[in-house]
Amino acid sequence: MWPGTPDAATTGCCCARSPTRSCSKSGDCRARPTATPTPAGNVPARHFLPRRPASPINRPGARRLTCWAQTGPECRRCGSRLCGDDNVRTQPHHQHLASRRIAARVAGGVDTAADLAASIGRRLAADAVVAVVNGAESDLGIALPDGATVSIVTVGTDAGREVLRHSTSHVLAQAVLELFPGAKFAIGPAIENGFYYDFELPDGATFHADDLERIEATMRRIMDADQAFVREECDVATGLGVFADQPYKREIIERVDASEVVGDGTVSLYRNDGGFVDLCRGPHVPSTGKLGNFALQKVAGAYWRGDEKRPMLQRIYGTAWESPKALAEHLERLAEAELRDHRKLAAELDLLSFPEELGAGLAVWHPKGAMVRKLMEDYSRTRHEQGGYDFVYSPHVAKSVLWETSGHLDFYADGMYPPMEIEGASYYPKPMNCPFHMMVFKSSTRSYRDLPQRLFELGTVYRYERSGTLHGLLRIRGFTQDDAHIFCTPDQVVDEVVSLLGFVLSVLRAFGFDEFTASLSTRPPEKSVGSDEDWGLATDALRNALEREGLAYDIDEGGGAFYGPKIDVKVRDAIGRHWQLSTIQADFQLPQRFDLQYVGADGARHRPIVIHRALFGSVERFFGVLLEHFAGAFPAWLAPVQVRVLGVRNDHDTYAERLVDRLAAEGYRADWVRAEEPLGNRIRRAKLDKLPYVLVVGDDDVANGTVGVNPRGGNVERDVSVDDFVARLAAAVESHV
RNA sequence: GCCCGAGUAGCUCAGUGGCUAGAGCAGCUGUCUUGUAAACAGCAGGUCGUGGGUUCGAUCCCCACCUCGGGCUCCA
């Protein structure tokens, strides 16, 4: 890959591993969240409303509420309209409408959105958190303008949860300011599954774990008090006055884009009866009593505005849900993710380790882990061989001139290990394989008849990752890429990418993934190389490939590297987390840097296009993802030990040993354990090792040539003939289940 | 890199400014001869992450370093 941009390491061409940190132990997706379209109805938390629509009829006295059916949405299940006839009070629609959003147009008398909800039904009123009035989220207490289209957002929806998480973060801030006089508070948004709030404590003090309990208790008291969130609007000067001793709030008021925030000189605040006031666009739940199903989770440092040159603030993370049940389920998901943690499983199953003596981010593979890895690599090699790739190898170090030509020393030096000085030259450990593959291509004159040429290598690279970013196998300093560079003519790009994407998905499916999403990153608006024609061609090729595969994708407009567009493929794992694995990336730049040429049919020299691509991304990272996906229970074709044979008594050991010999002779991985301890215990060990099959053999089996089969996750079966079992095993291995 | 937290036997964890630092599991040695997730007994195993400092005395307090964990992106 071409290091191109300063963030090349994280934009990830085939050589750049996925930038992701894994899901935190908390079970949040380990893949770095990518820009995905906001789901319908999931209105992002906004903190400054556009000014309330001018309404001439804020007539508080008006009690009569007339709504009529919104003639738009129909129920997706029954097809009926959302509301009744004209002049009929709006009714909550069928319970099966997951969102339970109510649409109505208000005419005549005006009430608040809360009144509207109440008039529709008690359940709706109880579940309501905010309203969407003429497309803008508002507090329920907002007076409804005449003719407004209103929907009520309830707690059990994405939008509803976002509001209650945001409101919970406000209560967190209220509690912290109460408990830590002099604390400064910064921002507190809702995030996926929860919220956080950033603080600066006086004299550089920090939060400690036991502080969370105190803070949580104070928050519960505030919620029990059911304090109303009251919106106020004021001008900038007043706002600055309110937050005279809150520098972060002042900075927000002063610095945020004028058009968005103070376009008409209005700043919105929320004040509650507890005497707490926060700068906030809103909306909020009506009162703190609507909250309560939350938990504070952890404390972390976070730079103000994510800028490491700015002060580091103290961040408290929490999670909040609409019901105790939803909260409990979330906490269970976290526990489940923790059980699958690849670092824990790798140690328990004796797969690999990170000895301190090696240095951070460097692993050694133990025999069982190495067997799984070998099987993965063998499979990859077989598929690449079938796929028309040529295999190459390259050394681990190269002189500085190579990295100067490639541009790595200009753009990627921070990610490289420092050089070794030998015989007057500087040798750098390689952070990427691409320059070597360029050299292979350049080693002789290439004809258009040779193209596309696909050079593949399981190439081990070393990158200096900042110490704080290391994370098990998912972010590591020495790792191996299943890296290939495809050299092709411009008019081969389309077909090549189409077949490549099919190849990628086919290989990923073979490893047990069956749900994929992709993103297509296009030309950055500024600073990119290559002609519009090249970009158009390559981008269309990528898009075509995605559409032909029927792969859902989003477009990351301008998110490509400056040297070419790319596709990133993400998989969904067994517990619903998404991981970015594969990447396919077009490159117009590296061929120029290395002055690559081929002789065309016209006898002239032309510049090839390079496609970088990786399927696993990093073998280590992919292994880690697989380990979590399977929770350590590798399918038979990948399991380091497929079959364990246990004699009931030690006079069955000979038979057990013969069975193992036969399985080994047929190419299976089997072992046996002497009958020196009770059968139950030996079975237990095999189960803890998550072996696919345990065979128990006793008197009957020795006499009849049978086995007792105890499959992982299945029921024990007695008197199975050895041939039957072998056939079953063969089928499982063959089908990768 | 920065903030917070952690580091005691292979693993999971107790424990203490003052005698030779404990347990379970794993390991080893015996005994047991077992039909589907934990037989019994014994033995061995630790420079309490590393290096400095304070102290009569440090695994414990202080400092530095190393390694690990969480976070530093989703912008009131």
XYZ file of N, CA, C and O in Angstrom, chain A residues 84-194:
444
model
N -57.188 7.926 12.230
C -58.566 7.743 11.793
C -59.020 8.832 10.834
O -58.210 9.503 10.193
N -60.293 9.019 10.739
C -60.859 9.980 9.802
C -60.696 11.398 10.315
O -60.300 11.635 11.441
N -61.057 12.298 9.459
C -61.037 13.696 9.859
C -61.806 13.878 11.158
O -62.830 13.256 11.376
N -61.289 14.769 11.930
C -61.983 15.157 13.153
C -62.160 14.025 14.138
O -62.934 14.117 15.065
N -61.455 12.994 13.896
C -61.472 11.911 14.873
C -60.160 11.984 15.639
O -59.113 12.219 15.053
N -60.284 11.828 16.896
C -59.061 11.934 17.691
C -58.050 10.882 17.262
O -58.394 9.755 16.988
N -56.842 11.325 17.237
C -55.778 10.416 16.830
C -55.693 9.250 17.802
O -55.778 9.427 19.003
N -55.546 8.089 17.267
C -55.411 6.903 18.120
C -54.024 6.313 17.944
O -53.498 6.302 16.841
N -53.497 5.829 19.000
C -52.235 5.126 18.826
C -52.485 3.940 17.908
O -53.526 3.283 18.013
N -51.594 3.723 17.031
C -51.811 2.664 16.074
C -51.473 1.331 16.714
O -51.116 1.228 17.874
N -51.616 0.344 15.909
C -51.437 -1.037 16.367
C -50.189 -1.193 17.226
O -49.161 -0.629 16.942
N -50.309 -1.998 18.188
C -49.183 -2.225 19.086
C -47.957 -2.733 18.327
O -46.844 -2.546 18.751
N -48.194 -3.388 17.213
C -47.044 -3.952 16.530
C -46.204 -2.905 15.820
O -45.164 -3.210 15.292
N -46.651 -1.691 15.804
C -45.793 -0.644 15.260
C -44.672 -0.413 16.262
O -44.885 0.161 17.306
N -43.508 -0.865 15.899
C -42.428 -0.860 16.879
C -42.146 0.535 17.398
O -41.879 0.739 18.568
N -42.204 1.493 16.537
C -41.803 2.820 16.959
C -42.872 3.488 17.806
O -42.582 4.368 18.589
N -44.092 3.055 17.652
C -45.210 3.677 18.330
C -45.176 5.192 18.161
O -45.497 5.946 19.064
N -44.766 5.636 17.016
C -44.765 7.077 16.778
C -46.127 7.470 16.233
O -46.702 6.789 15.410
N -46.587 8.540 16.722
C -47.913 8.984 16.359
C -47.800 10.213 15.479
O -47.060 11.130 15.765
N -48.500 10.190 14.425
C -48.466 11.353 13.549
C -49.827 12.028 13.561
O -50.858 11.371 13.509
N -49.804 13.285 13.652
C -51.066 14.013 13.632
C -50.821 15.422 13.138
O -49.716 15.939 13.244
N -51.808 15.995 12.563
C -51.719 17.407 12.222
C -52.635 18.143 13.170
O -53.756 17.725 13.424
N -52.132 19.197 13.670
C -52.883 19.902 14.694
C -53.524 21.122 14.076
O -52.891 21.859 13.335
N -54.763 21.295 14.357
C -55.435 22.486 13.842
C -56.293 23.061 14.947
O -56.592 22.395 15.936
N -56.646 24.260 14.752
C -57.530 24.891 15.712
C -56.808 25.115 17.028
O -55.747 25.705 17.069
N -57.370 24.591 18.066
C -56.826 24.824 19.386
C -55.428 24.262 19.520
O -55.048 23.335 18.846
N -54.678 24.861 20.374
C -53.278 24.471 20.499
C -52.986 24.041 21.917
O -53.384 24.685 22.863
N -52.298 22.946 21.997
C -51.830 22.482 23.282
C -50.374 22.110 23.134
O -49.785 22.283 22.094
N -49.831 21.580 24.168
C -48.453 21.130 24.057
C -48.426 19.724 23.489
O -49.436 19.024 23.439
N -47.232 19.321 23.104
C -47.076 17.967 22.587
C -47.409 16.950 23.667
O -47.959 15.884 23.388
N -47.102 17.299 24.903
C -47.432 16.391 25.992
C -48.938 16.205 26.092
O -49.433 15.088 26.306
N -49.672 17.298 25.920
C -51.139 17.206 25.962
C -51.645 16.344 24.823
O -52.578 15.553 24.981
N -51.004 16.525 23.682
C -51.412 15.731 22.534
C -51.236 14.251 22.853
O -52.140 13.432 22.621
N -50.075 13.937 23.410
C -49.820 12.532 23.737
C -50.858 12.030 24.726
O -51.402 10.927 24.580
N -51.132 12.857 25.734
C -52.072 12.434 26.770
C -53.457 12.225 26.193
O -54.204 11.332 26.610
N -53.796 13.062 25.209
C -55.139 12.954 24.642
C -55.273 11.687 23.818
O -56.367 11.216 23.549
N -54.163 11.180 23.405
C -54.206 9.981 22.567
C -54.288 8.732 23.427
O -55.000 7.783 23.119
N -53.546 8.731 24.484
C -53.626 7.551 25.335
C -52.670 7.639 26.506
O -51.656 8.319 26.443
N -53.054 6.969 27.574
C -52.229 7.040 28.780
C -50.880 6.365 28.574
O -49.861 6.818 29.069
N -50.926 5.246 27.862
C -49.680 4.522 27.639
C -48.708 5.385 26.835
O -47.518 5.476 27.155
N -49.243 6.039 25.812
C -48.393 6.896 24.989
C -47.834 8.036 25.820
O -46.650 8.366 25.745
N -48.687 8.626 26.628
C -48.239 9.743 27.448
C -47.120 9.302 28.382
O -46.146 10.010 28.605
N -47.255 8.088 28.902
C -46.248 7.601 29.843
C -44.930 7.314 29.135
O -43.855 7.522 29.698
N -45.021 6.823 27.902
C -43.797 6.442 27.194
C -43.174 7.585 26.417
O -42.070 7.455 25.909
N -43.888 8.702 26.294
C -43.390 9.794 25.462
C -42.144 10.411 26.081
O -42.057 10.595 27.299
N -41.170 10.711 25.249
C -40.010 11.447 25.750
C -39.869 12.803 25.075
O -39.608 13.807 25.735
N -40.010 12.832 23.774
C -39.958 14.109 23.067
C -40.945 14.049 21.910
O -41.523 12.994 21.632
N -41.097 15.170 21.253
C -41.966 15.220 20.080
C -41.138 15.661 18.885
O -40.099 16.302 19.037
N -41.603 15.269 17.708
C -41.020 15.837 16.497
C -42.103 16.730 15.897
O -43.171 16.251 15.523
N -41.828 18.006 15.895
C -42.816 18.975 15.433
C -42.308 19.577 14.134
O -41.229 20.175 14.104
N -43.058 19.362 13.076
C -42.646 19.829 11.751
C -41.205 19.420 11.458
O -40.409 20.194 10.949
N -40.904 18.193 11.832
C -39.603 17.640 11.472
C -38.484 17.941 12.441
O -37.383 17.437 12.278
N -38.736 18.751 13.448
C -37.672 19.087 14.383
C -37.987 18.509 15.756
O -39.111 18.632 16.241
N -36.992 17.909 16.380
C -37.221 17.368 17.710
C -37.413 18.491 18.712
O -36.686 19.484 18.689
N -38.394 18.322 19.572
C -38.700 19.347 20.557
C -39.056 18.686 21.876
O -39.427 17.523 21.915
N -38.992 19.497 22.914
C -39.482 19.022 24.202
C -40.970 18.788 24.115
O -41.678 19.441 23.356
N -41.445 17.890 24.956
C -42.889 17.628 24.973
C -43.671 18.847 25.403
O -44.829 19.013 25.053
N -43.010 19.706 26.169
C -43.718 20.873 26.686
C -43.908 21.962 25.650
O -44.542 22.984 25.927
N -43.400 21.761 24.449
C -43.488 22.816 23.443
C -44.949 23.047 23.065
O -45.740 22.109 22.957
N -45.287 24.309 22.882
C -46.637 24.637 22.413
C -46.688 24.322 20.930
O -45.762 24.625 20.187
N -47.768 23.697 20.518
C -47.854 23.259 19.134
C -48.416 24.354 18.255
O -49.506 24.871 18.523
N -47.706 24.717 17.224
C -48.238 25.712 16.309
C -49.378 25.124 15.485
O -49.446 23.917 15.289
N -50.195 25.992 15.013
C -51.341 25.569 14.220
C -50.855 24.830 12.976
O -49.903 25.239 12.315
N -51.486 23.724 12.687
C -51.174 23.004 11.468
C -49.911 22.188 11.529
O -49.491 21.616 10.525
N -49.319 22.124 12.693
C -48.054 21.398 12.792
C -48.268 19.911 12.593
O -49.303 19.364 12.947
N -47.271 19.285 12.006
C -47.259 17.833 11.955
C -46.407 17.354 13.119
O -45.273 17.788 13.281
N -47.012 16.507 13.918
C -46.371 16.146 15.180
C -46.248 14.642 15.273
O -47.179 13.917 14.929
N -45.116 14.185 15.684
C -45.093 12.792 16.111
C -44.476 12.730 17.496
O -43.682 13.586 17.882
N -44.905 11.731 18.206
C -44.452 11.565 19.576
C -43.401 10.467 19.581
O -43.624 9.377 19.067
N -42.263 10.784 20.129
C -41.185 9.795 20.197
C -41.252 9.115 21.559
O -41.273 9.781 22.588
N -41.315 7.803 21.546
C -41.425 7.073 22.813
C -40.086 6.470 23.197
O -39.162 6.384 22.392
N -40.004 6.028 24.446
C -38.716 5.596 24.990
C -38.115 4.395 24.275
O -36.909 4.268 24.179
N -38.956 3.512 23.808
C -38.428 2.261 23.279
C -37.879 2.346 21.866
O -37.604 1.331 21.255
N -37.699 3.538 21.352
C -37.184 3.694 19.998
C -35.733 4.182 20.052
O -35.271 4.660 21.086
N -35.057 4.074 18.939
C -33.679 4.564 18.901
C -33.625 6.038 19.276
O -32.785 6.468 20.058
N -34.554 6.812 18.690
C -34.545 8.249 18.968
C -34.872 8.505 20.441
O -34.291 9.375 21.080
N -35.808 7.707 20.962
C -36.202 7.883 22.355
C -35.057 7.551 23.307
O -34.802 8.270 24.265
N -34.375 6.452 23.004
C -33.244 6.081 23.859
C -32.155 7.136 23.798
O -31.503 7.430 24.789
N -31.970 7.705 22.629
C -30.935 8.718 22.504
C -31.253 9.917 23.395
O -30.372 10.451 24.072
N -32.512 10.290 23.421
C -32.899 11.417 24.265
C -32.714 11.068 25.736
O -32.171 11.848 26.517
N -33.141 9.868 26.107
C -33.036 9.586 27.543
C -31.581 9.420 27.972
O -31.215 9.750 29.099
N -30.732 8.960 27.054
C -29.298 8.862 27.388
C -28.711 10.259 27.540
O -27.931 10.523 28.453
N -29.093 11.128 26.642
C -28.588 12.493 26.717
C -29.064 13.158 28.006
O -28.290 13.823 28.698
N -30.318 12.928 28.339
C -30.842 13.528 29.571
C -30.147 12.931 30.791
O -29.869 13.629 31.767
N -29.842 11.635 30.728
C -29.139 11.001 31.843
C -27.754 11.626 32.012
O -27.272 11.817 33.126
N -27.131 11.974 30.902
C -25.803 12.588 31.003
C -25.909 13.945 31.704
O -25.008 14.327 32.440
N -27.032 14.624 31.487
C -27.212 15.897 32.209
C -27.322 15.673 33.703
O -26.783 16.444 34.496
N -28.018 14.622 34.070
C -28.136 14.337 35.502
C -26.767 13.977 36.072
O -26.429 14.339 37.199
N -25.976 13.275 35.263
C -24.608 12.967 35.688
C -23.843 14.256 35.979
O -23.187 14.397 37.008
N -23.967 15.207 35.072
C -23.263 16.485 35.271
C -23.772 17.199 36.516
O -22.987 17.727 37.308
N -25.073 17.153 36.704
C -25.655 17.797 37.884
C -25.090 17.175 39.159
O -24.713 17.872 40.102
N -25.003 15.844 39.155
C -24.506 15.143 40.337
C -23.042 15.474 40.585
O -22.625 15.717 41.721
N -22.252 15.490 39.511
C -20.824 15.752 39.686
C -20.603 17.174 40.179
O -19.788 17.416 41.070
N -21.337 18.126 39.623
C -21.146 19.505 40.074
C -21.557 19.675 41.531
O -20.998 20.499 42.244
N -22.520 18.874 41.936
C -22.963 18.938 43.323
C -21.911 18.328 44.253
O -21.602 18.866 45.316
N -21.342 17.199 43.830
C -20.412 16.476 44.690
C -18.996 17.026 44.639
O -18.211 16.821 45.553
N -18.646 17.687 43.541
C -17.277 18.179 43.375
C -17.324 19.683 43.085
O -17.267 20.100 41.929
N -17.448 20.470 44.142
C -17.557 21.910 43.930
C -16.347 22.414 43.149
O -15.226 21.983 43.378
N -16.620 23.290 42.198
C -15.531 23.840 41.393
C -15.255 23.049 40.143
O -14.395 23.419 39.344
N -15.967 21.923 39.964
C -15.757 21.145 38.746
C -16.233 21.946 37.545
O -17.211 22.680 37.618
N -15.491 21.791 36.444
C -15.925 22.373 35.181
C -16.521 21.254 34.343
O -16.005 20.140 34.344
N -17.575 21.554 33.625
C -18.142 20.506 32.787
C -18.124 20.928 31.329
O -18.211 22.093 31.001
N -17.956 19.938 30.471
C -17.699 20.247 29.068
C -18.836 19.750 28.172
O -19.777 20.478 27.910
N -18.756 18.516 27.707
C -19.813 18.021 26.837
C -20.291 16.664 27.333
O -19.559 15.924 27.967
N -21.534 16.355 27.000
C -22.111 15.105 27.491
C -23.126 14.526 26.531
O -24.323 14.547 26.776
N -22.682 13.986 25.426
C -23.617 13.487 24.424
C -24.080 12.055 24.696
O -23.478 11.340 25.494
N -25.136 11.697 23.987
C -25.521 10.292 23.917
C -24.593 9.624 22.906
O -24.198 10.223 21.920
N -24.237 8.400 23.194
C -23.432 7.624 22.256
C -24.106 6.262 22.102
O -25.119 5.994 22.751
N -23.535 5.418 21.273
C -24.114 4.106 21.067
C -24.223 3.399 22.421
O -23.235 3.272 23.140
N -25.400 2.987 22.757
C -25.669 2.245 24.000
C -25.513 3.057 25.281
O -25.604 2.488 26.358
N -25.237 4.337 25.176
C -25.067 5.040 26.448
C -24.770 6.512 26.271
O -25.313 7.178 25.395
